[in-house]
Short mmCIF file of C-alpha atoms and ligand atoms in Angstrom, two decimals:
data_model
loop_
_atom_site.label_atom_id
_atom_site.label_comp_id
_atom_site.label_asym_id
_atom_site.label_seq_id
_atom_site.Cartn_x
_atom_site.Cartn_y
_atom_site.Cartn_z
CA UNK P 19 11.67 -33.28 18.51
CA UNK P 20 14.93 -34.60 16.87
CA UNK P 21 15.14 -34.91 13.08
CA UNK P 22 14.82 -38.67 13.66
CA UNK P 23 11.64 -38.32 15.69
CA UNK P 24 10.03 -35.99 13.12
CA UNK P 25 10.74 -38.43 10.34
CA UNK P 26 9.48 -41.45 12.25
CA UNK P 27 6.36 -39.65 13.44
CA UNK P 28 5.60 -37.83 10.22
CA UNK P 29 2.62 -40.14 9.29
CA UNK P 30 0.83 -39.64 12.58
CA UNK P 31 1.64 -35.81 12.65
CA UNK P 32 0.05 -35.67 9.27
CA UNK P 33 -2.92 -37.77 10.23
CA UNK P 34 -3.81 -35.16 12.86
CA UNK P 35 -2.94 -31.88 11.19
CA UNK P 36 -3.07 -32.77 7.47
CA UNK P 37 -0.29 -30.36 6.46
CA UNK P 38 1.25 -32.59 3.82
CA UNK P 39 -0.07 -33.78 0.51
CA UNK P 40 2.88 -35.96 0.03
CA UNK P 41 5.65 -36.69 2.63
CA UNK P 42 8.82 -38.66 2.78
CA UNK P 43 8.92 -42.32 3.65
CA UNK P 44 12.59 -42.14 4.41
CA UNK P 45 13.05 -41.97 8.16
CA UNK P 46 16.79 -41.58 7.99
CA UNK P 47 17.99 -37.92 8.23
CA UNK P 48 21.43 -39.08 6.96
CA UNK P 49 23.82 -36.07 7.18
CA UNK P 50 21.05 -33.51 6.61
CA UNK P 51 21.58 -30.30 8.58
CA UNK P 52 17.90 -29.39 8.77
CA UNK P 53 14.45 -30.45 7.67
CA UNK P 54 12.20 -28.33 5.50
CA UNK P 55 8.87 -28.61 3.64
CA UNK P 56 7.66 -26.77 0.55
CA UNK P 57 4.32 -25.68 -0.75
CA UNK P 58 3.04 -28.13 -3.34
CA UNK P 59 3.25 -25.54 -6.17
CA UNK P 60 7.01 -25.87 -6.15
CA UNK P 61 8.30 -28.55 -8.38
CA UNK P 62 10.31 -31.23 -6.66
CA UNK P 63 12.13 -34.48 -7.71
CA UNK P 64 11.03 -37.38 -5.54
CA UNK P 65 7.65 -35.97 -4.79
CA UNK P 66 4.49 -35.80 -6.90
CA UNK P 67 3.57 -32.12 -7.32
CA UNK P 68 -0.12 -31.30 -7.57
CA UNK P 69 -0.53 -27.60 -6.66
CA UNK P 70 -3.61 -28.58 -4.66
CA UNK P 71 -5.37 -29.60 -7.90
CA UNK P 72 -6.77 -32.94 -8.95
CA UNK P 73 -5.98 -32.00 -12.50
CA UNK P 74 -2.21 -32.46 -11.72
CA UNK P 75 -2.51 -35.76 -9.97
CA UNK P 76 0.22 -38.04 -11.13
CA UNK P 77 2.56 -35.31 -12.15
CA UNK P 78 6.08 -36.13 -11.18
CA UNK P 79 8.42 -33.24 -12.05
CA UNK P 80 11.92 -34.16 -13.32
CA UNK P 81 13.55 -31.17 -11.74
CA UNK P 82 13.61 -29.16 -8.40
CA UNK P 83 12.46 -25.54 -8.25
CA UNK P 84 15.49 -23.28 -7.66
CA UNK P 85 14.36 -22.43 -4.11
CA UNK P 86 14.11 -26.20 -3.29
CA UNK P 87 17.40 -26.95 -4.94
CA UNK P 88 19.14 -24.24 -2.95
CA UNK P 89 17.70 -25.45 0.32
CA UNK P 90 18.88 -28.95 -0.46
CA UNK P 91 22.30 -27.63 -1.43
CA UNK P 92 22.50 -25.95 1.98
CA UNK P 93 22.03 -29.38 3.69
CA UNK P 94 18.30 -29.40 3.95
CA UNK P 95 16.16 -32.49 3.62
CA UNK P 96 12.78 -31.95 1.97
CA UNK P 97 10.33 -33.93 4.05
CA UNK P 98 7.02 -33.07 2.44
CA UNK P 99 4.91 -31.05 0.06
CA UNK P 100 2.33 -28.96 1.86
CA UNK P 101 -1.45 -28.72 1.23
CA UNK P 102 -2.75 -25.57 -0.25
CA UNK P 103 -5.73 -24.10 -2.02
CA UNK P 104 -5.95 -25.29 -5.56
CA UNK P 105 -3.36 -23.26 -7.60
CA UNK P 106 -3.24 -20.74 -4.62
CA UNK P 107 -6.89 -19.74 -5.04
CA UNK P 108 -8.08 -19.06 -1.50
CA UNK P 109 -7.60 -17.67 1.95
CA UNK P 110 -8.21 -20.69 4.09
CA UNK P 111 -6.58 -23.77 2.21
CA UNK P 112 -10.20 -25.09 2.20
CA UNK P 113 -10.20 -25.00 -1.69
CA UNK P 114 -7.76 -27.89 -1.82
CA UNK P 115 -8.31 -30.76 -4.08
CA UNK P 116 -6.59 -32.93 -1.43
CA UNK P 117 -6.24 -32.49 2.33
CA UNK P 118 -7.27 -29.42 4.23
CA UNK P 119 -4.78 -28.55 6.95
CA UNK P 120 -6.05 -28.06 10.52
CA UNK P 121 -5.08 -25.10 12.72
CA UNK P 122 -2.64 -26.29 15.39
CA UNK P 123 -4.38 -24.02 18.02
CA UNK P 124 -7.84 -25.40 17.23
CA UNK P 125 -8.40 -28.34 14.88
CA UNK P 126 -11.83 -27.08 13.96
CA UNK P 127 -10.40 -23.96 12.41
CA UNK P 128 -8.49 -23.20 9.21
CA UNK P 129 -4.82 -22.54 8.84
CA UNK P 130 -5.33 -19.78 6.37
CA UNK P 131 -4.22 -19.85 2.86
CA UNK P 132 -3.11 -20.50 0.45
CA UNK P 133 0.12 -21.73 2.06
CA UNK P 134 -1.87 -23.19 4.91
CA UNK P 135 -0.05 -26.58 5.03
CA UNK P 136 3.32 -24.68 5.26
CA UNK P 137 2.15 -22.49 8.23
CA UNK P 138 0.83 -25.58 9.93
CA UNK P 139 4.07 -27.49 9.45
CA UNK P 140 6.01 -24.42 10.80
CA UNK P 141 3.77 -24.29 13.95
CA UNK P 142 3.63 -28.03 14.61
CA UNK P 143 7.04 -29.37 13.83
CA UNK P 144 9.91 -28.02 15.93
CA UNK P 145 12.87 -26.44 14.21
CA UNK P 146 11.10 -26.50 10.97
CA UNK P 147 11.05 -24.01 8.05
CA UNK P 148 8.75 -24.16 5.18
CA UNK P 149 8.86 -22.57 1.72
CA UNK P 150 5.59 -20.77 0.98
CA UNK P 151 4.36 -18.70 -2.02
CA UNK P 152 2.40 -15.50 -1.99
CA UNK P 153 0.45 -14.05 -4.78
CA UNK P 154 -1.89 -11.87 -2.68
CA UNK P 155 -1.00 -12.63 0.95
CA UNK P 156 -0.65 -16.41 1.00
CA UNK P 157 2.37 -16.35 3.27
CA UNK P 158 1.40 -13.69 5.84
CA UNK P 159 -2.28 -14.87 6.16
CA UNK P 160 -1.54 -18.38 7.18
CA UNK P 161 1.43 -17.26 9.25
CA UNK P 162 -0.89 -15.00 11.15
CA UNK P 163 -3.61 -17.59 11.60
CA UNK P 164 -1.11 -20.17 12.91
CA UNK P 165 0.89 -17.88 15.11
CA UNK P 166 4.26 -18.10 13.16
CA UNK P 167 6.58 -15.71 11.34
CA UNK P 168 6.25 -15.37 7.60
CA UNK P 169 8.15 -13.31 5.13
CA UNK P 170 7.36 -12.64 1.50
CA UNK P 171 10.38 -10.96 -0.07
CA UNK P 172 10.49 -8.22 -2.87
CA UNK P 173 9.13 -9.55 -6.10
CA UNK P 174 12.13 -10.96 -8.03
CA UNK P 175 14.34 -11.62 -4.97
CA UNK P 176 13.77 -15.45 -5.15
CA UNK P 177 13.70 -17.15 -8.44
CA UNK P 178 10.34 -18.39 -9.60
CA UNK P 179 11.88 -21.12 -11.68
CA UNK P 180 9.98 -24.25 -10.80
CA UNK P 181 7.02 -22.37 -9.38
CA UNK P 182 3.73 -23.36 -10.89
CA UNK P 183 2.33 -19.97 -11.74
CA UNK P 184 -0.76 -18.39 -10.36
CA UNK P 185 -0.20 -14.82 -11.32
CA UNK P 186 3.28 -14.31 -12.80
CA UNK P 187 3.51 -10.62 -12.08
CA UNK P 188 2.61 -11.14 -8.37
CA UNK P 189 4.02 -14.63 -7.25
CA UNK P 190 6.79 -14.63 -4.70
CA UNK P 191 8.44 -17.45 -2.79
CA UNK P 192 9.19 -16.92 0.88
CA UNK P 193 9.44 -18.55 4.20
CA UNK P 194 7.43 -19.53 7.26
CA UNK P 195 8.78 -20.55 10.60
CA UNK P 196 8.05 -20.41 14.28
CA UNK P 197 11.58 -19.03 14.78
CA UNK P 198 12.26 -15.47 13.69
CA UNK P 199 15.99 -16.35 13.36
CA UNK P 200 15.15 -18.91 10.76
CA UNK P 201 13.96 -16.15 8.37
CA UNK P 202 17.32 -14.57 8.66
CA UNK P 203 19.08 -17.78 8.28
CA UNK P 204 17.23 -19.06 5.18
CA UNK P 205 16.14 -16.01 3.15
CA UNK P 206 19.77 -15.49 1.92
CA UNK P 207 19.89 -19.18 1.01
CA UNK P 208 16.98 -19.03 -1.42
CA UNK P 209 17.58 -15.43 -2.74
CA UNK P 210 19.58 -14.25 -5.71
CA UNK P 211 19.65 -14.04 -9.39
CA UNK P 212 18.88 -17.06 -11.55
CA UNK P 213 19.20 -17.08 -15.34
CA UNK P 214 16.19 -19.27 -15.59
CA UNK P 215 13.89 -16.51 -14.12
CA UNK P 216 14.61 -13.20 -15.79
CA UNK P 217 12.59 -11.32 -13.16
CA UNK P 218 15.12 -12.35 -10.61
CA UNK P 219 18.15 -11.07 -12.52
CA UNK P 220 18.40 -7.43 -11.59
CA UNK P 221 18.59 -7.17 -7.87
CA UNK P 222 20.76 -5.65 -5.20
CA UNK P 223 22.43 -8.26 -3.00
CA UNK P 224 20.54 -9.27 0.16
CA UNK P 225 22.91 -7.98 2.90
CA UNK P 226 22.16 -8.82 6.50
CA UNK P 227 23.45 -5.62 8.27
CA UNK P 228 20.88 -5.49 11.06
CA UNK P 229 19.29 -2.31 9.76
CA UNK P 230 16.48 -1.30 12.13
CA UNK P 231 12.98 -0.07 11.51
CA UNK P 232 12.69 3.11 13.42
CA UNK P 233 9.41 4.43 12.39
CA UNK P 234 6.22 2.81 11.16
CA UNK P 235 3.16 4.39 9.41
CA UNK P 236 -0.25 2.81 10.31
CA UNK P 237 -2.85 3.59 7.60
CA UNK P 238 -6.12 4.79 9.16
CA UNK P 239 -8.04 2.86 6.46
CA UNK P 240 -6.56 -0.40 7.81
CA UNK P 241 -8.60 -0.12 11.00
CA UNK P 242 -11.88 -0.35 9.25
CA UNK P 243 -13.41 -3.78 9.43
CA UNK P 244 -11.19 -5.21 12.13
CA UNK P 245 -12.78 -7.67 14.72
CA UNK P 246 -12.50 -6.40 18.25
CA UNK P 247 -9.94 -8.93 19.32
CA UNK P 248 -7.69 -8.11 16.40
CA UNK P 249 -7.98 -4.35 16.98
CA UNK P 250 -7.17 -4.78 20.69
CA UNK P 251 -4.07 -6.89 20.12
CA UNK P 252 -2.90 -4.55 17.42
CA UNK P 253 -3.23 -1.43 19.64
CA UNK P 254 -1.39 -3.17 22.39
CA UNK P 255 1.35 -4.10 19.90
CA UNK P 256 1.68 -0.36 18.89
CA UNK P 257 2.51 0.39 22.53
CA UNK P 258 5.09 -2.34 22.64
CA UNK P 259 6.65 -0.99 19.54
CA UNK P 260 6.76 2.55 21.09
CA UNK P 261 8.44 0.91 24.08
CA UNK P 262 11.01 -0.47 21.69
CA UNK P 263 11.88 3.10 20.64
CA UNK P 264 9.90 2.93 17.33
CA UNK P 265 7.95 5.98 16.18
CA UNK P 266 4.30 5.15 15.37
CA UNK P 267 2.31 7.52 13.24
CA UNK P 268 -1.13 7.23 11.74
CA UNK P 269 -1.31 8.15 8.07
CA UNK P 270 -3.97 8.42 5.30
CA UNK P 271 -3.69 5.74 2.62
CA UNK P 272 -6.85 5.83 0.58
CA UNK P 273 -5.24 3.58 -2.10
CA UNK P 274 -5.66 0.73 0.26
CA UNK P 275 -9.48 0.60 -0.45
CA UNK P 276 -9.08 -0.02 -4.12
CA UNK P 277 -6.29 -2.64 -3.87
CA UNK P 278 -8.50 -5.63 -3.26
CA UNK P 279 -10.86 -5.31 -6.27
CA UNK P 280 -7.79 -4.46 -8.50
CA UNK P 281 -5.93 -7.47 -7.26
CA UNK P 282 -8.83 -9.87 -7.99
CA UNK P 283 -9.06 -8.50 -11.58
CA UNK P 284 -5.28 -8.84 -12.23
CA UNK P 285 -4.72 -12.05 -10.40
CA UNK P 286 -7.68 -13.87 -12.09
CA UNK P 287 -6.68 -12.42 -15.52
CA UNK P 288 -3.22 -13.90 -15.07
CA UNK P 289 -4.55 -17.15 -13.59
CA UNK P 290 -6.94 -17.74 -16.42
CA UNK P 291 -4.19 -17.67 -19.02
CA UNK P 292 -1.91 -19.86 -16.81
CA UNK P 293 -4.62 -22.57 -16.35
CA UNK P 294 -5.04 -22.87 -20.20
CA UNK P 295 -2.13 -25.39 -20.15
CA UNK P 296 -4.01 -27.99 -18.13
CA UNK P 297 -5.95 -30.01 -20.65
CA UNK P 298 -5.10 -33.59 -19.97
CA UNK P 299 -2.22 -33.75 -22.34
CA UNK P 300 1.05 -32.72 -20.80
CA UNK P 301 0.68 -32.95 -17.08
CA UNK P 302 -1.34 -35.11 -14.64
CA UNK P 303 -4.31 -37.06 -15.64
CA UNK P 304 -4.27 -38.16 -19.29
CA UNK P 305 -6.85 -40.92 -19.28
CA UNK P 306 -9.40 -39.38 -21.58
CA UNK P 307 -11.12 -40.83 -24.70
CA UNK P 308 -8.66 -40.14 -27.54
CA UNK P 309 -11.48 -40.47 -30.15
CA UNK P 310 -13.09 -37.27 -28.89
CA UNK P 311 -12.71 -34.02 -30.77
CA UNK P 312 -9.88 -31.94 -29.17
CA UNK P 313 -12.18 -29.34 -27.57
CA UNK P 314 -14.40 -32.11 -26.11
CA UNK P 315 -11.33 -33.82 -24.91
CA UNK P 316 -10.17 -30.72 -23.08
CA UNK P 317 -13.62 -29.87 -21.76
CA UNK P 318 -13.82 -33.37 -20.27
CA UNK P 319 -10.63 -32.91 -18.21
CA UNK P 320 -11.20 -29.40 -17.18
CA UNK P 321 -14.83 -29.98 -16.07
CA UNK P 322 -13.88 -33.13 -14.15
CA UNK P 323 -10.66 -32.17 -12.48
CA UNK P 324 -10.78 -28.41 -11.74
CA UNK P 325 -12.41 -27.32 -8.55
CA UNK P 326 -15.14 -24.83 -8.30
CA UNK P 327 -12.88 -21.94 -7.36
CA UNK P 328 -10.52 -22.57 -10.26
CA UNK P 329 -13.43 -22.69 -12.65
CA UNK P 330 -14.83 -19.35 -11.13
CA UNK P 331 -11.34 -17.72 -11.61
CA UNK P 332 -11.15 -18.87 -15.25
CA UNK P 333 -14.51 -17.31 -15.93
CA UNK P 334 -13.73 -14.08 -14.05
CA UNK P 335 -10.20 -13.72 -15.55
CA UNK P 336 -11.36 -14.45 -19.06
CA UNK P 337 -14.09 -11.93 -18.81
CA UNK P 338 -11.86 -9.15 -17.47
CA UNK P 339 -9.42 -9.59 -20.39
CA UNK P 340 -12.03 -9.82 -23.13
CA UNK P 341 -12.04 -7.27 -25.96
CA UNK P 342 -14.75 -4.83 -25.01
CA UNK P 343 -14.24 -5.30 -21.24
CA UNK P 344 -10.46 -5.16 -21.05
CA UNK P 345 -10.27 -1.31 -20.71
CA UNK P 346 -13.04 -1.26 -18.12
CA UNK P 347 -11.41 -3.91 -15.88
CA UNK P 348 -7.86 -5.16 -16.66
CA UNK P 349 -6.47 -1.75 -17.84
CA UNK P 350 -8.14 0.09 -14.96
CA UNK P 351 -6.79 -2.39 -12.48
CA UNK P 352 -3.33 -1.89 -13.83
CA UNK P 353 -3.80 1.91 -13.14
CA UNK P 354 -4.91 1.15 -9.60
CA UNK P 355 -1.82 -0.94 -9.18
CA UNK P 356 0.40 2.02 -10.01
CA UNK P 357 -1.65 4.16 -7.65
CA UNK P 358 -1.03 1.58 -4.83
CA UNK P 359 2.75 1.53 -5.57
CA UNK P 360 2.98 5.21 -5.60
CA UNK P 361 1.10 5.46 -2.21
CA UNK P 362 3.68 2.98 -0.68
CA UNK P 363 6.53 4.98 -2.23
CA UNK P 364 5.28 8.22 -0.77
CA UNK P 365 4.74 6.85 2.75
CA UNK P 366 7.91 4.91 2.76
CA UNK P 367 9.86 8.26 2.05
CA UNK P 368 9.12 9.25 5.62
CA UNK P 369 8.79 5.92 7.34
CA UNK P 370 10.72 2.66 7.38
CA UNK P 371 7.56 0.45 7.16
CA UNK P 372 3.85 0.45 6.88
CA UNK P 373 2.14 -1.55 9.55
CA UNK P 374 -1.38 -3.03 9.89
CA UNK P 375 -2.90 -6.14 11.29
CA UNK P 376 -2.33 -9.06 8.85
CA UNK P 377 -5.89 -10.37 8.74
CA UNK P 378 -9.06 -8.62 9.99
CA UNK P 379 -10.11 -11.64 12.15
CA UNK P 380 -8.64 -14.76 13.66
CA UNK P 381 -8.61 -18.16 11.88
CA UNK P 382 -12.29 -18.90 11.19
CA UNK P 383 -14.02 -22.30 11.87
CA UNK P 384 -14.60 -24.58 8.95
CA UNK P 385 -18.29 -24.51 9.40
CA UNK P 386 -18.22 -20.60 9.13
CA UNK P 387 -16.09 -20.84 6.03
CA UNK P 388 -18.51 -23.03 4.33
CA UNK P 389 -21.15 -20.34 4.76
CA UNK P 390 -18.99 -17.60 3.26
CA UNK P 391 -19.72 -16.33 -0.28
CA UNK P 392 -16.64 -16.09 -2.62
CA UNK P 393 -16.80 -12.22 -2.24
CA UNK P 394 -16.82 -12.41 1.53
CA UNK P 395 -13.72 -14.60 1.36
CA UNK P 396 -11.98 -12.22 -1.08
CA UNK P 397 -12.69 -9.29 1.17
CA UNK P 398 -10.79 -10.95 3.98
CA UNK P 399 -7.64 -10.17 2.00
CA UNK P 400 -8.01 -6.43 2.00
CA UNK P 401 -4.96 -6.00 4.27
CA UNK P 402 -2.67 -8.49 2.51
CA UNK P 403 -3.18 -7.86 -1.20
CA UNK P 404 -1.89 -4.17 -1.31
CA UNK P 405 1.71 -5.03 -0.55
CA UNK P 406 1.56 -7.85 -3.00
CA UNK P 407 0.29 -5.65 -5.75
CA UNK P 408 3.21 -3.30 -5.00
CA UNK P 409 5.80 -6.14 -5.04
CA UNK P 410 7.18 -4.84 -1.74
CA UNK P 411 8.56 -7.18 0.88
CA UNK P 412 6.35 -7.88 3.89
CA UNK P 413 6.65 -9.74 7.19
CA UNK P 414 3.91 -11.17 9.49
CA UNK P 415 4.74 -11.50 13.14
CA UNK P 416 2.48 -12.97 15.97
CA UNK P 417 1.20 -10.06 17.98
CA UNK P 418 -1.47 -11.39 20.24
CA UNK P 419 -4.00 -14.09 21.23
CA UNK P 420 -7.76 -13.68 21.63
CA UNK P 421 -9.84 -15.04 24.53
CA UNK P 422 -10.02 -18.45 22.82
CA UNK P 423 -6.20 -18.58 22.57
CA UNK P 424 -6.22 -17.98 18.71
CA UNK P 425 -3.19 -16.09 17.32
CA UNK P 426 -3.35 -12.68 15.84
CA UNK P 427 -0.70 -11.29 13.52
CA UNK P 428 0.50 -8.03 12.22
CA UNK P 429 2.27 -7.13 8.97
CA UNK P 430 5.16 -4.87 8.25
CA UNK P 431 5.67 -3.70 4.74
CA UNK P 432 9.07 -2.27 3.76
CA UNK P 433 10.29 -0.59 0.53
CA UNK P 434 11.59 -2.83 -2.30
CA UNK P 435 14.78 -4.73 -1.45
CA UNK P 436 14.60 -3.82 2.26
CA UNK P 437 14.23 -7.31 3.57
CA UNK P 438 17.10 -6.70 5.93
CA UNK P 439 14.95 -4.28 7.98
CA UNK P 440 12.10 -6.79 8.14
CA UNK P 441 14.38 -9.54 9.27
CA UNK P 442 15.87 -7.32 11.98
CA UNK P 443 12.31 -6.44 13.06
CA UNK P 444 11.35 -10.14 13.30
CA UNK P 445 14.27 -10.81 15.61
CA UNK P 446 13.78 -7.74 17.73
CA UNK P 447 10.03 -8.47 18.03
CA UNK P 448 10.71 -11.94 19.13
CA UNK P 449 12.54 -10.63 22.12
CA UNK P 450 9.84 -8.12 22.95
CA UNK P 451 6.80 -10.30 22.57
CA UNK P 452 5.91 -13.58 24.23
CA UNK P 453 5.20 -15.86 21.29
CA UNK P 454 3.09 -18.88 22.31
CA UNK P 455 3.63 -22.31 20.71
CA UNK P 456 0.66 -24.40 19.82
CA UNK P 457 0.24 -27.39 22.13
CA UNK P 458 1.09 -30.36 19.91
CA UNK P 459 0.02 -33.91 20.79
CA UNK P 460 -0.32 -36.90 18.58
N1 LIG E 510 -6.38 -15.17 -1.10
C1 LIG E 510 -5.81 -14.67 -2.26
C2 LIG E 510 -6.35 -15.34 -3.47
O1 LIG E 510 -7.20 -16.18 -3.41
C3 LIG E 510 -4.29 -14.86 -2.21
C4 LIG E 510 -3.80 -16.13 -2.45
C5 LIG E 510 -2.35 -16.23 -2.72
O2 LIG E 510 -1.57 -15.36 -2.38
N2 LIG E 510 -2.02 -17.37 -3.43
O3 LIG E 510 -6.06 -14.96 -4.59
#
C-alpha cells in the first residue's frame, strides 16, 4: 500500500474495520514522509475530537496535542482519529459512543481497548504507526489482541498536553505499530520535556543505545487465570527467549493480586473528577434549554450523552473519594500502589524486565463481551494494570497464535526510563519470532 492508496481507500478500509471516528478527506499525501493516526482523546486541529463520547460531539479543538504536533513536525500526516472506549473506560473498545473497531483477524471479535482503533489501524494499514494512550493497559491490551507491537513509555516521558484526561496520575501516550522498528523510530519523536505538562519536565534523555534485556522475571501469580492457548504460547515464548540467551526466572510477586482492585479505585476516583467538566457549556453539545436551573441543565446533558460505563465510573469514583469512605478505599488504594511500585523495584534490581502474557485470553467475540458483567471485564486487566500503577514502561509483542489463528501477546515491563531496553527487545524479538500479518481485504 502506498500512501496514495491508503488515502484513496481510507473510506472503504474504515467501512470494513471501523478503526476511525473521523478520517481525512484529503487524498494527497503531498510531501509527507509517513502517515499516522491518533487515538481520539488527543486534541487535533482539523479533526473533531470526541474521546469516544457523545457528550463531546461537535468539539473542534483549536490546538494539536504535543505528541500530534511533534509527529506532524517530523513529516507525518495525521489521517484519522481512532475509535476508543468512551474516555478510555473499557478493555474491548465496545464502550464507544461511535464506531466499534473490528479485529483484523476475525471481524466478529473485538480489537481490545481502549486504544482499539489504533491497534486495528496498525494491523490493517501497511507502514502505519498510531498514537495510543494507556491508563491501565490500553496500549498493550489492543496490541496483543490485534497482533501488533505496542509500547507505553514511562509516565512523564511523553507530554500529556492535549490529552483529554482519564486518570491524570496514570495516563501515558505511546505507540502501536506492526513494525517493531517503528517504535524505535517514533518514540524519540514524541518524547521529551514540555513546559505545558509539568509531569514531563524532569526526565533523563531517551537514548537509543541498543541496551539488551538479559534476564526476565516471570511472576508465578501471573500464570493464574490464563486460558490454555495463552499459557501454551507463553511457555513456548519463554523457550525462544532462552534460545536468545536471555535468563528466565520465576519469581513471587504477591503485589500483582492487589493491583487490579486498587487500580479501579484510583482510576475511577480520578475519572469522576475529570468528567465534572462536561456539562453542556464549554465543549461538545450545548443545545439545552437555557431556562432550566443550572443543576437541571447539567443533569440533562450528563444523563443524555454519557454512556453507561462513564456513569458507572462517576458513581464508583465519587463514592471512593467521599468523606467517610475515602480512607477505606482511596487512601488504601494509594498504599497498594506504593506496594506495587516497591515490588517492581525489588524484582528489577536483579532482572532487566518482568514478563507475563499481556492478556489472559485472546480477543473475545462481541456476543461474549455483551454477556460479561462489568467486574468480569475489569478482571481481564489483571496483567496490564500493575505496570500502569507503577508508571513503568511496558511493551507488548506478538508471541503466538491459537488454533483459530487469533494472536497472543506478552508484555515486558522495564524499570522507569528504561525504554531503550524495551525497544531493543522489540527489534530482537521481531527477528526471532514469525509475526503473522492479518489478511486484509476490502
Ligand atoms: N481497561 C482499563 C479501564 O477500563 C484500562 C483502560 C485504559 O488504559 N484506558 O480502565
